[in-house]
CSV table of C-alpha atoms in Angstrom, one decimal:
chain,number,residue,atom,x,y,z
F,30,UNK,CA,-32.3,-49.5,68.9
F,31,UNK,CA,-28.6,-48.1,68.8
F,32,UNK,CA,-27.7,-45.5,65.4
F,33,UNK,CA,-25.1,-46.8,63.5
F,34,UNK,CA,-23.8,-44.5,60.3
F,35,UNK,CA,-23.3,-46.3,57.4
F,36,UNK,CA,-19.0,-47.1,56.8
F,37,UNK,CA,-20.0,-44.9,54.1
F,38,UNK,CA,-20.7,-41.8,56.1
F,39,UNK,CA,-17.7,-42.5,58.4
F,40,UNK,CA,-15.3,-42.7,55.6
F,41,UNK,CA,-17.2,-39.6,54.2
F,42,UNK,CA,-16.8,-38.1,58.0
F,43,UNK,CA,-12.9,-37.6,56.6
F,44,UNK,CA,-13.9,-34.9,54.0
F,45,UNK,CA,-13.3,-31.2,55.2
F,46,UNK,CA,-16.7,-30.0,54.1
F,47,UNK,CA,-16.2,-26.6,55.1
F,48,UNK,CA,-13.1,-26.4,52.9
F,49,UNK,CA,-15.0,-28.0,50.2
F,50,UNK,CA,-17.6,-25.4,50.4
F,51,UNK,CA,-15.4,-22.5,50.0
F,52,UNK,CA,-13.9,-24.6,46.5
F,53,UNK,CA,-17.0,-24.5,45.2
F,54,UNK,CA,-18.2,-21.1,45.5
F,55,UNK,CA,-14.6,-20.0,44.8
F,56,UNK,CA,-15.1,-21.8,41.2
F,57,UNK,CA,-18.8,-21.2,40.6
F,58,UNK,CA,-19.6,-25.0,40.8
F,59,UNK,CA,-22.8,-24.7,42.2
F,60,UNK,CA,-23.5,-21.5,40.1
F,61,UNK,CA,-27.0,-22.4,37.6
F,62,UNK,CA,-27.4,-25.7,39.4
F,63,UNK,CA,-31.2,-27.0,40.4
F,64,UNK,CA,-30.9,-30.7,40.7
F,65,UNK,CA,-27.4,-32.5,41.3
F,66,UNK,CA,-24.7,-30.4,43.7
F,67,UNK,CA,-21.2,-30.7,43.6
F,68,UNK,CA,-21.3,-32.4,47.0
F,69,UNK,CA,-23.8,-34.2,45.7
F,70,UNK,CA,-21.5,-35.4,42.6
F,71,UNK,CA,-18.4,-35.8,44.9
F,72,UNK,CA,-20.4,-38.4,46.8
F,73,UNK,CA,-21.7,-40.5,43.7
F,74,UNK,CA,-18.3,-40.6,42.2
F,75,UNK,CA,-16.9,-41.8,45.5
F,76,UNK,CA,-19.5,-44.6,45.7
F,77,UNK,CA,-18.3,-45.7,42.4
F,78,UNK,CA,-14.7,-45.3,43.5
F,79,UNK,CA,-15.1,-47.6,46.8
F,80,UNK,CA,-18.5,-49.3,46.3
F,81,UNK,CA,-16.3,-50.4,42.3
F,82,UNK,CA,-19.0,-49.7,40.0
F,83,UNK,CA,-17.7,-49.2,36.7
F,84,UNK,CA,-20.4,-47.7,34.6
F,85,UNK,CA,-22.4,-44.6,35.3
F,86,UNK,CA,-25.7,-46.6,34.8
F,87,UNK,CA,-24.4,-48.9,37.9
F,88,UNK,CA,-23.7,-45.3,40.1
F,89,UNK,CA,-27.2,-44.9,39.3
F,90,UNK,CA,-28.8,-48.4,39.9
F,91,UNK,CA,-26.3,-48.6,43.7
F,92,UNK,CA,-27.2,-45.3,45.1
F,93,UNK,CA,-31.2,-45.9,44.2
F,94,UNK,CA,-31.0,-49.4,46.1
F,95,UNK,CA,-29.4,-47.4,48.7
F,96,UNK,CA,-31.9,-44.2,48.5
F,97,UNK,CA,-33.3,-44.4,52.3
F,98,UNK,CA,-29.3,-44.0,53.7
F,99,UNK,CA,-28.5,-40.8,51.1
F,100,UNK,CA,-29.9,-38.3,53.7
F,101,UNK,CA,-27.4,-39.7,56.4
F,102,UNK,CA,-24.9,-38.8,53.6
F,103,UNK,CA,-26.4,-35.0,52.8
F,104,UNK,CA,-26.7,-36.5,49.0
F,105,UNK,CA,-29.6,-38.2,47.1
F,106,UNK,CA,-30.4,-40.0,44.0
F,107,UNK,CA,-29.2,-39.1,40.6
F,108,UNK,CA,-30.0,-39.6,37.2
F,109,UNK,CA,-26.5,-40.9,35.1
F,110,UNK,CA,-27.0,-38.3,32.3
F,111,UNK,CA,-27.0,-35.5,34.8
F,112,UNK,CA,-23.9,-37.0,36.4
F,113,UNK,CA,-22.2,-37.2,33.2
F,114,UNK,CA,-23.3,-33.7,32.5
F,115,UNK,CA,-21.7,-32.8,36.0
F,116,UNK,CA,-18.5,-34.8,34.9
F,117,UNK,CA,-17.9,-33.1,31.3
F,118,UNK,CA,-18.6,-29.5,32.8
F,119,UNK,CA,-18.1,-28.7,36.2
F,120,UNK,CA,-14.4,-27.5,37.1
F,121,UNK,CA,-12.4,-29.9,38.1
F,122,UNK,CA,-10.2,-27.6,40.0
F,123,UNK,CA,-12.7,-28.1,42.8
F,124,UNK,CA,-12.0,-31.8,43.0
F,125,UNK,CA,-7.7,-30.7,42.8
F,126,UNK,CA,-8.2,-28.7,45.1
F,127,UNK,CA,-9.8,-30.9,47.7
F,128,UNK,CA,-6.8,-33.2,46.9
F,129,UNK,CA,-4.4,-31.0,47.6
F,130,UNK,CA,-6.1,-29.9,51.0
F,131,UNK,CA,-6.2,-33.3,52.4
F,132,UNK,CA,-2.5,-34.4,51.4
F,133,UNK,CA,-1.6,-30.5,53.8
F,134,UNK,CA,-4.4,-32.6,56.3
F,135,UNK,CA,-2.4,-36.2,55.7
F,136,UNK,CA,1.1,-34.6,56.4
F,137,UNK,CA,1.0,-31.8,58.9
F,138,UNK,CA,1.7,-34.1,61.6
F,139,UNK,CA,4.9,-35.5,60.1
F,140,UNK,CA,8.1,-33.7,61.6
F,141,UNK,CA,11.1,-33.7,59.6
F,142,UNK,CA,14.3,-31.3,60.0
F,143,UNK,CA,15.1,-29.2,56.8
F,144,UNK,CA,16.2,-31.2,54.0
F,145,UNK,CA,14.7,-34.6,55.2
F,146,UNK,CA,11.9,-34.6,52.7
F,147,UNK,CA,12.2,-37.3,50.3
F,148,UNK,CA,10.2,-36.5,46.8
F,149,UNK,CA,10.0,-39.8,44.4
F,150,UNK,CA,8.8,-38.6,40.8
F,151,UNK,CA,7.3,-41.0,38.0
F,152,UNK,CA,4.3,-40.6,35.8
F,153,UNK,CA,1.5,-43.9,34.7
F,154,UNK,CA,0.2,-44.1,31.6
F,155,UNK,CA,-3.9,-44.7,31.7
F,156,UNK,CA,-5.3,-45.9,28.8
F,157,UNK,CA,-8.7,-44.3,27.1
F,158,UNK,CA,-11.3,-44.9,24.4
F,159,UNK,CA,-11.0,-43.7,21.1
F,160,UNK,CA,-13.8,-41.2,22.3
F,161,UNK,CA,-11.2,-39.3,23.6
F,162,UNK,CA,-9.0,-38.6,20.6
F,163,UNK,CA,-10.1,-35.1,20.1
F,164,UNK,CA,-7.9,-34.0,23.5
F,165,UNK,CA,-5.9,-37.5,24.1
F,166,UNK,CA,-4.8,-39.2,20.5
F,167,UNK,CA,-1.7,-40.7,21.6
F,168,UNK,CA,-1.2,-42.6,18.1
F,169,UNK,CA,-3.2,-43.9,15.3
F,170,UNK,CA,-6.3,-45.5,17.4
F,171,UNK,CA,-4.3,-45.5,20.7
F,172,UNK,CA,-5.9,-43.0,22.9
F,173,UNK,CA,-4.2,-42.4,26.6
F,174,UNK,CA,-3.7,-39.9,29.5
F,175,UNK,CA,-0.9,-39.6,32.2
F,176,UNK,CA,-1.2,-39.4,35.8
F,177,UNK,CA,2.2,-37.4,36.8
F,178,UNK,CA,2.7,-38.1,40.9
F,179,UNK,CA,4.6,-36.7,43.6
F,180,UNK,CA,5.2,-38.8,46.0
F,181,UNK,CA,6.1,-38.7,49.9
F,182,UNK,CA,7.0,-42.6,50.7
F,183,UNK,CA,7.6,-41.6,54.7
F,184,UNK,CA,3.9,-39.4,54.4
F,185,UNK,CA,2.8,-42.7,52.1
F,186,UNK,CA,0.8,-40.6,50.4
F,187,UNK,CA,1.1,-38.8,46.8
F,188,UNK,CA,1.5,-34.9,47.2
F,189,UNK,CA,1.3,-33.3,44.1
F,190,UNK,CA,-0.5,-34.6,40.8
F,191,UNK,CA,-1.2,-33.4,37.4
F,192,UNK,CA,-3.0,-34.9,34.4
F,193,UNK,CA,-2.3,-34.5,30.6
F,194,UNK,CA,-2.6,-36.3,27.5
F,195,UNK,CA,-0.1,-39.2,26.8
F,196,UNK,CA,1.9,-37.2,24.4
F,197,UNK,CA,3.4,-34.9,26.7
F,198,UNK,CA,7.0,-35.7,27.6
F,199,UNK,CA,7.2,-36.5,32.0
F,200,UNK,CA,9.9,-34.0,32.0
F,201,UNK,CA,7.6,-31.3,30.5
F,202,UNK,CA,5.5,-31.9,33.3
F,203,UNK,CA,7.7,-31.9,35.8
F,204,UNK,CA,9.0,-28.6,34.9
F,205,UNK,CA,5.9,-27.3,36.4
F,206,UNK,CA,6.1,-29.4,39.4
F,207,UNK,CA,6.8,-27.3,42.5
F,208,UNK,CA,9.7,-27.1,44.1
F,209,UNK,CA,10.5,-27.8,47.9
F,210,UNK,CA,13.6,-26.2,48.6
F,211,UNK,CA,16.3,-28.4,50.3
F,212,UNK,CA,14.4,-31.4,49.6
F,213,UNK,CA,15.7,-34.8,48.3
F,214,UNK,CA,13.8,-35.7,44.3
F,215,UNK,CA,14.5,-39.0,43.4
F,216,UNK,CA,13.8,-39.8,39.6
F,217,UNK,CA,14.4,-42.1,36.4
F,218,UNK,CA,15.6,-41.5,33.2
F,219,UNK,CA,12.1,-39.7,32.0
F,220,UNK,CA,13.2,-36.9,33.8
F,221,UNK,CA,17.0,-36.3,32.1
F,222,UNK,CA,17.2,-32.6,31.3
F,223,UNK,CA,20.5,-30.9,32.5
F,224,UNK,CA,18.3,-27.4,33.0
F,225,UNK,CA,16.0,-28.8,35.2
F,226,UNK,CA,18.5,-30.3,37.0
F,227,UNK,CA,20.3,-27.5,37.7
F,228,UNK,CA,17.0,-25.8,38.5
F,229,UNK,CA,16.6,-28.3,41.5
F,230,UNK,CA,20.2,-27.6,42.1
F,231,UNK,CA,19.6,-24.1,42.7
F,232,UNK,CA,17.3,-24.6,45.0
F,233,UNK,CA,19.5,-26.8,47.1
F,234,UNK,CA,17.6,-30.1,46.6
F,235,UNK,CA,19.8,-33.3,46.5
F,236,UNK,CA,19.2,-35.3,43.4
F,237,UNK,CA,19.1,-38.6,42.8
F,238,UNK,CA,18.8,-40.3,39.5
F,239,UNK,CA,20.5,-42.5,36.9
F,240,UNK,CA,22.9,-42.0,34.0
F,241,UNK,CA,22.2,-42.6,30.2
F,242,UNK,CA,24.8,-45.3,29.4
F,243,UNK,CA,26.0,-42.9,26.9
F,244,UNK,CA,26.8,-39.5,28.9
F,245,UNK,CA,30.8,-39.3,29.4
F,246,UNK,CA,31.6,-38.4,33.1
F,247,UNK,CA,34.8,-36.3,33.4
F,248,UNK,CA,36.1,-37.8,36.5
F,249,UNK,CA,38.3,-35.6,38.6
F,250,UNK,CA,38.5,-37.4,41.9
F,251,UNK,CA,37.8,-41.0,42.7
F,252,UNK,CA,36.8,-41.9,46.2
F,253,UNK,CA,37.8,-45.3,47.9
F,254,UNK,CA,34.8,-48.3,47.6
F,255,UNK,CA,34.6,-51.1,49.8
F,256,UNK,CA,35.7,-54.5,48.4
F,257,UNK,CA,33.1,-57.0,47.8
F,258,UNK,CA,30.4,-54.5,48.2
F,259,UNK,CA,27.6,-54.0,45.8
F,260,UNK,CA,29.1,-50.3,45.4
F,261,UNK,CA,31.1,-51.0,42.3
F,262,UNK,CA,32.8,-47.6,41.5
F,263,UNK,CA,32.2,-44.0,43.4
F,264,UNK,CA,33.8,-40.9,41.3
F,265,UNK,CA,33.2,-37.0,40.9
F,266,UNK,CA,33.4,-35.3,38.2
F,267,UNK,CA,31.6,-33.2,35.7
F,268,UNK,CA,28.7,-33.6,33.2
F,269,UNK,CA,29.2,-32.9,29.2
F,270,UNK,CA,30.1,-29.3,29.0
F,271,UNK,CA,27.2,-29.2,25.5
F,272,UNK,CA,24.4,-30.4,25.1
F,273,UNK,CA,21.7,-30.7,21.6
F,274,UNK,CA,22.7,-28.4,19.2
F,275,UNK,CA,25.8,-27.2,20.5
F,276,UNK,CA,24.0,-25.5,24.0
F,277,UNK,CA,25.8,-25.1,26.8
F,278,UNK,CA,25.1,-27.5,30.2
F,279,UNK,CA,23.9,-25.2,32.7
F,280,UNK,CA,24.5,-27.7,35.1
F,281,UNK,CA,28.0,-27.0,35.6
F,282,UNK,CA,28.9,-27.8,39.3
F,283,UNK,CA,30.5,-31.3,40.4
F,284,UNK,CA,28.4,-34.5,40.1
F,285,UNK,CA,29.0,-37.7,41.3
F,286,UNK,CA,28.1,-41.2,39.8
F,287,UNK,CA,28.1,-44.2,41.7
F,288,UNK,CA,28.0,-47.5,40.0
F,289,UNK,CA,25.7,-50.1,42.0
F,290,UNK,CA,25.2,-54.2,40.6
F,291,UNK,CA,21.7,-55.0,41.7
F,292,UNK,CA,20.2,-58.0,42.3
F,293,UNK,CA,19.3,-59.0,39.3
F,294,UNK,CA,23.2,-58.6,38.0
F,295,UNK,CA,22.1,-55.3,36.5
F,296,UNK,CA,24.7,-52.5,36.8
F,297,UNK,CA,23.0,-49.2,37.3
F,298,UNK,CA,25.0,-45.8,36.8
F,299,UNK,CA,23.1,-43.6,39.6
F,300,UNK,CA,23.7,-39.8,39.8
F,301,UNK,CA,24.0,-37.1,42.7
F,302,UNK,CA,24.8,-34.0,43.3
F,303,UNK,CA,25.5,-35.1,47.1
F,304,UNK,CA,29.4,-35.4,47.2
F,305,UNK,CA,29.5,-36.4,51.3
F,306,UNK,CA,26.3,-38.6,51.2
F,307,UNK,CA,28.1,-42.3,51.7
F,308,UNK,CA,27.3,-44.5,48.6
F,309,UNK,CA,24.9,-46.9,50.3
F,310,UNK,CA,22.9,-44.2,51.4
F,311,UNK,CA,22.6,-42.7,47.9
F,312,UNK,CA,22.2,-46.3,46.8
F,313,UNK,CA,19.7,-47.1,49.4
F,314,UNK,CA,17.6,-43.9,48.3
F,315,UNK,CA,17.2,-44.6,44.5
F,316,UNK,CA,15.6,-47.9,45.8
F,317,UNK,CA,13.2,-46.1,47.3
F,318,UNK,CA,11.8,-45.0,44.1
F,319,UNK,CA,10.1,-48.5,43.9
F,320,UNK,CA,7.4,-47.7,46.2
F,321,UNK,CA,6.1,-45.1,43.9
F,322,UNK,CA,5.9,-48.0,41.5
F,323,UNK,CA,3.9,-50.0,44.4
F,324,UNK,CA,1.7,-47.2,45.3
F,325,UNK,CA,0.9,-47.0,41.2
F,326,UNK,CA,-0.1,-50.7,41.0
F,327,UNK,CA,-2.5,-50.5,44.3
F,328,UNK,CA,-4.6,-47.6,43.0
F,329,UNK,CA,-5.2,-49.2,39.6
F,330,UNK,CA,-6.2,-52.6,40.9
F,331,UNK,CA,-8.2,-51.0,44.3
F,332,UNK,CA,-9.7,-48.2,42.7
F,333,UNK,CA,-11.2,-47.3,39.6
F,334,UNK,CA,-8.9,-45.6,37.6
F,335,UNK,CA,-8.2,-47.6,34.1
F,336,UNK,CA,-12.2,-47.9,33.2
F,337,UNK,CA,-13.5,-44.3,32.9
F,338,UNK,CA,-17.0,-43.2,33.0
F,339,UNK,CA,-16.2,-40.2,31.0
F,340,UNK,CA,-14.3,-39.3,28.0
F,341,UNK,CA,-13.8,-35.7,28.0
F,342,UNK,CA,-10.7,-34.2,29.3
F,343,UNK,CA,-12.7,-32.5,32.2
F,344,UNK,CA,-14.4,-35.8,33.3
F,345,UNK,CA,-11.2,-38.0,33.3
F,346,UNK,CA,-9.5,-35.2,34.9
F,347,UNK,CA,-12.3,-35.2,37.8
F,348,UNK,CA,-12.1,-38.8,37.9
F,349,UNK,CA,-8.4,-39.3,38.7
F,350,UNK,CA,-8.6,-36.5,41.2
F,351,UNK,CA,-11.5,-38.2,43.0
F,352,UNK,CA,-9.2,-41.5,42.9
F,353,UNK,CA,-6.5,-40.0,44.4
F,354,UNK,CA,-9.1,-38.3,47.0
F,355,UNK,CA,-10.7,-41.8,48.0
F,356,UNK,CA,-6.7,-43.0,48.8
F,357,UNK,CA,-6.3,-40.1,51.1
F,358,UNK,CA,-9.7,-41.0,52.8
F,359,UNK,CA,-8.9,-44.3,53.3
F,360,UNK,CA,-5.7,-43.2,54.7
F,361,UNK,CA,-7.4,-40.8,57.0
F,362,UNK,CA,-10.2,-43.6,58.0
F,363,UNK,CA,-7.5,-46.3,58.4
F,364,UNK,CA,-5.4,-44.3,60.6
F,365,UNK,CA,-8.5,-43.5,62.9
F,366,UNK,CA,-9.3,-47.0,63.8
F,367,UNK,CA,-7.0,-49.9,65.4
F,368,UNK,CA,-8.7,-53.1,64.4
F,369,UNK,CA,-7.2,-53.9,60.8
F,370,UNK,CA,-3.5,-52.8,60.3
F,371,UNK,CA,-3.6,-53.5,56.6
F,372,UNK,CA,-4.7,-50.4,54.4
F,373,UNK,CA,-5.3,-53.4,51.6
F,374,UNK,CA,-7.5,-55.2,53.7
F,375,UNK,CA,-9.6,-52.2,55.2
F,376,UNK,CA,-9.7,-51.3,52.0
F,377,UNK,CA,-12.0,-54.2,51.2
F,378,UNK,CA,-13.4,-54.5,53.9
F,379,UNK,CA,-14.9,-50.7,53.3
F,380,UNK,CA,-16.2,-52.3,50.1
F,381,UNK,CA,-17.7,-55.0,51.1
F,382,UNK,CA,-19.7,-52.9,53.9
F,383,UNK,CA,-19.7,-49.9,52.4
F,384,UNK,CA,-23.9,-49.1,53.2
F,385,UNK,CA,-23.6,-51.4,56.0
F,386,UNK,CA,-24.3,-49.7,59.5
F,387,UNK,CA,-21.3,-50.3,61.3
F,388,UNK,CA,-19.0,-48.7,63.1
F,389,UNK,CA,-15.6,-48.5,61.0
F,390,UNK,CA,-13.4,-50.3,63.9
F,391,UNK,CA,-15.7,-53.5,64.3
F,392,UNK,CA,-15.0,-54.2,60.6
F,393,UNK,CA,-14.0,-57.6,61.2
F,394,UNK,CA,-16.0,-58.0,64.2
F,395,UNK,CA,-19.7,-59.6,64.0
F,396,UNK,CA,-22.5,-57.2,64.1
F,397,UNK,CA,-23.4,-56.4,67.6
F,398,UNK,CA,-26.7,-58.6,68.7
F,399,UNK,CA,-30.0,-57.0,68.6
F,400,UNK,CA,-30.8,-55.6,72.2
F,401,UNK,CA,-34.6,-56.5,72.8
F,402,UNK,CA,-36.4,-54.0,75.1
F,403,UNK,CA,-38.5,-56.0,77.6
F,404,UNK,CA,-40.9,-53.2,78.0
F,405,UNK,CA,-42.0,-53.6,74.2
F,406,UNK,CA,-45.0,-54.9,73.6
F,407,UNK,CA,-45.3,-58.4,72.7
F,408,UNK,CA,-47.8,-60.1,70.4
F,409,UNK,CA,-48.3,-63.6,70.3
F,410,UNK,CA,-50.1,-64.4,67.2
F,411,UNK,CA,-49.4,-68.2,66.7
């Protein structure tokens, strides 16, 4: 009869094992351990990330039903309390550190020229158990984490992400973002700070973001707008010369602001420090920051990302990383086959078959029919 891996094991085929190898010995993962690996942990928490099971008794139960295909996988049973055990202590800067080695995998084929690279910046709020409140009280029995994500929309694919309690202001986190130099960040108003503007101006990166209704503009040029055209107004000028308690802006170089009426009838003050840029373009690129909103909403409802199976800050921390890892695997096994064009519908597809032996391009195909040998024996017993 013909071998088949499990969709499984070809979506598990995407994982640079060699890489993860060296991340674990690098940390000491492994270091003490006699029953459940970190491979072996990376594999359950994946099943419960594609497979959906929401509990760490139903990681348990789904891989035992499934214990004869675990050796295909290099993996085998395990027992919930030593997973959670795994969860709450093991680094999770093995799990990061995969991440960020498969977004290098995801994007080393896309050629831009210098200063092409479009960065869209937003943060989601994930919602915990009161469990958590030692390391995540957000508020009197609110409890909560955020997911801060860099994201690539022509990659489509997040490349950076950091998690820290709800508390923590999006701009104090993205003051430890890195920087690409000449690249294009494209932000809301969680991320108004004059300092790290002029941080990202240093470092020759166009920004694009909106104005508080509030901050005064002192124009010193006007340019010309097109009538009838959603552009509204186009001026340069400069920002307020202080800021909080008398400090002075270090952001002191010309900014323009370009006043755009959406569809909605909204009128949107957006903000650049790209005086040449035509205003439709500069328009056109602060719409783009909806598709980090998109590629928020697809995780949470594909994945599992707003139950967690853990409640210390290590475990949810490993469990958002392994999200975000299962979304570049599915990537990676989506763009390796040509039968379903839809990453949504693979998607489920890969659930739905996940310990299924097939191949991962016949997904929507029937299962090929069994091949009877003719030289097998044949016993008539009725």
């Amino acid at each position: 009869m013909q071998h088949h891996n499990s969709v499984f094991h070809s979506v598990l085929k995407q994982v640079p094992w060699h890489r993860f190898d060296q991340l674990v010995d690098e940390h000491g993962a492994d270091k003490h351990v006699r029953t459940l690996t970190t491979k072996s942990q990376l594999i359950a928490l994946m099943y419960a990330q594609l497979s959906g099971a929401q509990s760490l008794r139903e990681i348990e139960a789904g891989l035992q039903s499934h214990a004869t295909r675990l050796y295909h996988l290099g993996s085998d049973e395990v027992s919930r309390s030593t997973l959670a055990d795994a969860n709450a202590q093991r680094p999770w800067q093995v799990f990061s550190g995969l991440f960020a080695h498969l977004v290098g995998q995801l994007t080393r084929g896309l050629k831009r020229k210098t200063g092409e690279a479009v960065h869209l910046i937003d943060s989601s709020s994930l919602r915990l158990s009161a469990l958590s409140k030692d390391w995540a009280r957000f508020s009197a029995g609110v409890c909560g984490a955020k997911m801060h994500i860099v994201y690539d929309p022509d990659a489509v694919c997040p490349i950076y992400a950091a998690v820290t309690p709800a508390n923590i202001n999006d701009i104090t986190a993205a003051k430890d973002m890195p920087i690409e130099a000449g690249a294009t960040y494209v932000f809301d108003l969680g991320y108004y700070d004059y300092s790290w503007w002029a941080k990202l101006h240093a470092a020759d990166c166009r920004i694009v973001t909106r104005l508080k209704s509030n901050t005064k503009l002192h124009v010193v040029h006007k340019n010309a707008v097109a009538a009838g055209s959603n552009i509204l107004s186009d001026r340069i000028g400069h920002l307020p010369q202080r800021m909080a308690r008398n400090r002075q802006n270090p952001f002191q170089d010309p900014v323009r602001e370009i006043r755009v009426r959406i569809d909605t009838g909204r009128i949107l003050r957006i903000l650049t420090n790209d005086l040449d840029l035509p205003a439709t373009d500069i328009a056109d690129l602060y719409k783009r920051r909806w598709q980090i909103e998109l590629f928020f909403r697809w995780v949470k409802q594909t994945l599992k990302i707003k139950q967690f199976i853990g409640r210390s800050e290590n475990a949810v921390r490993i469990q958002i990383a392994v999200a975000l890892i299962a979304f570049l695997l599915l990537r990676l096994a989506h763009t390796a086959q040509r039968a379903v064009h839809s990453l949504l519908t693979f998607t489920r597809l890969v659930r739905v078959n996940l310990m299924h032996r097939r191949p991962i391009n016949r997904l929507l195909l029937p299962p090929p029919p069994i091949i009877k040998d003719q030289r097998q024996l044949s016993l008539s017993l009725c």
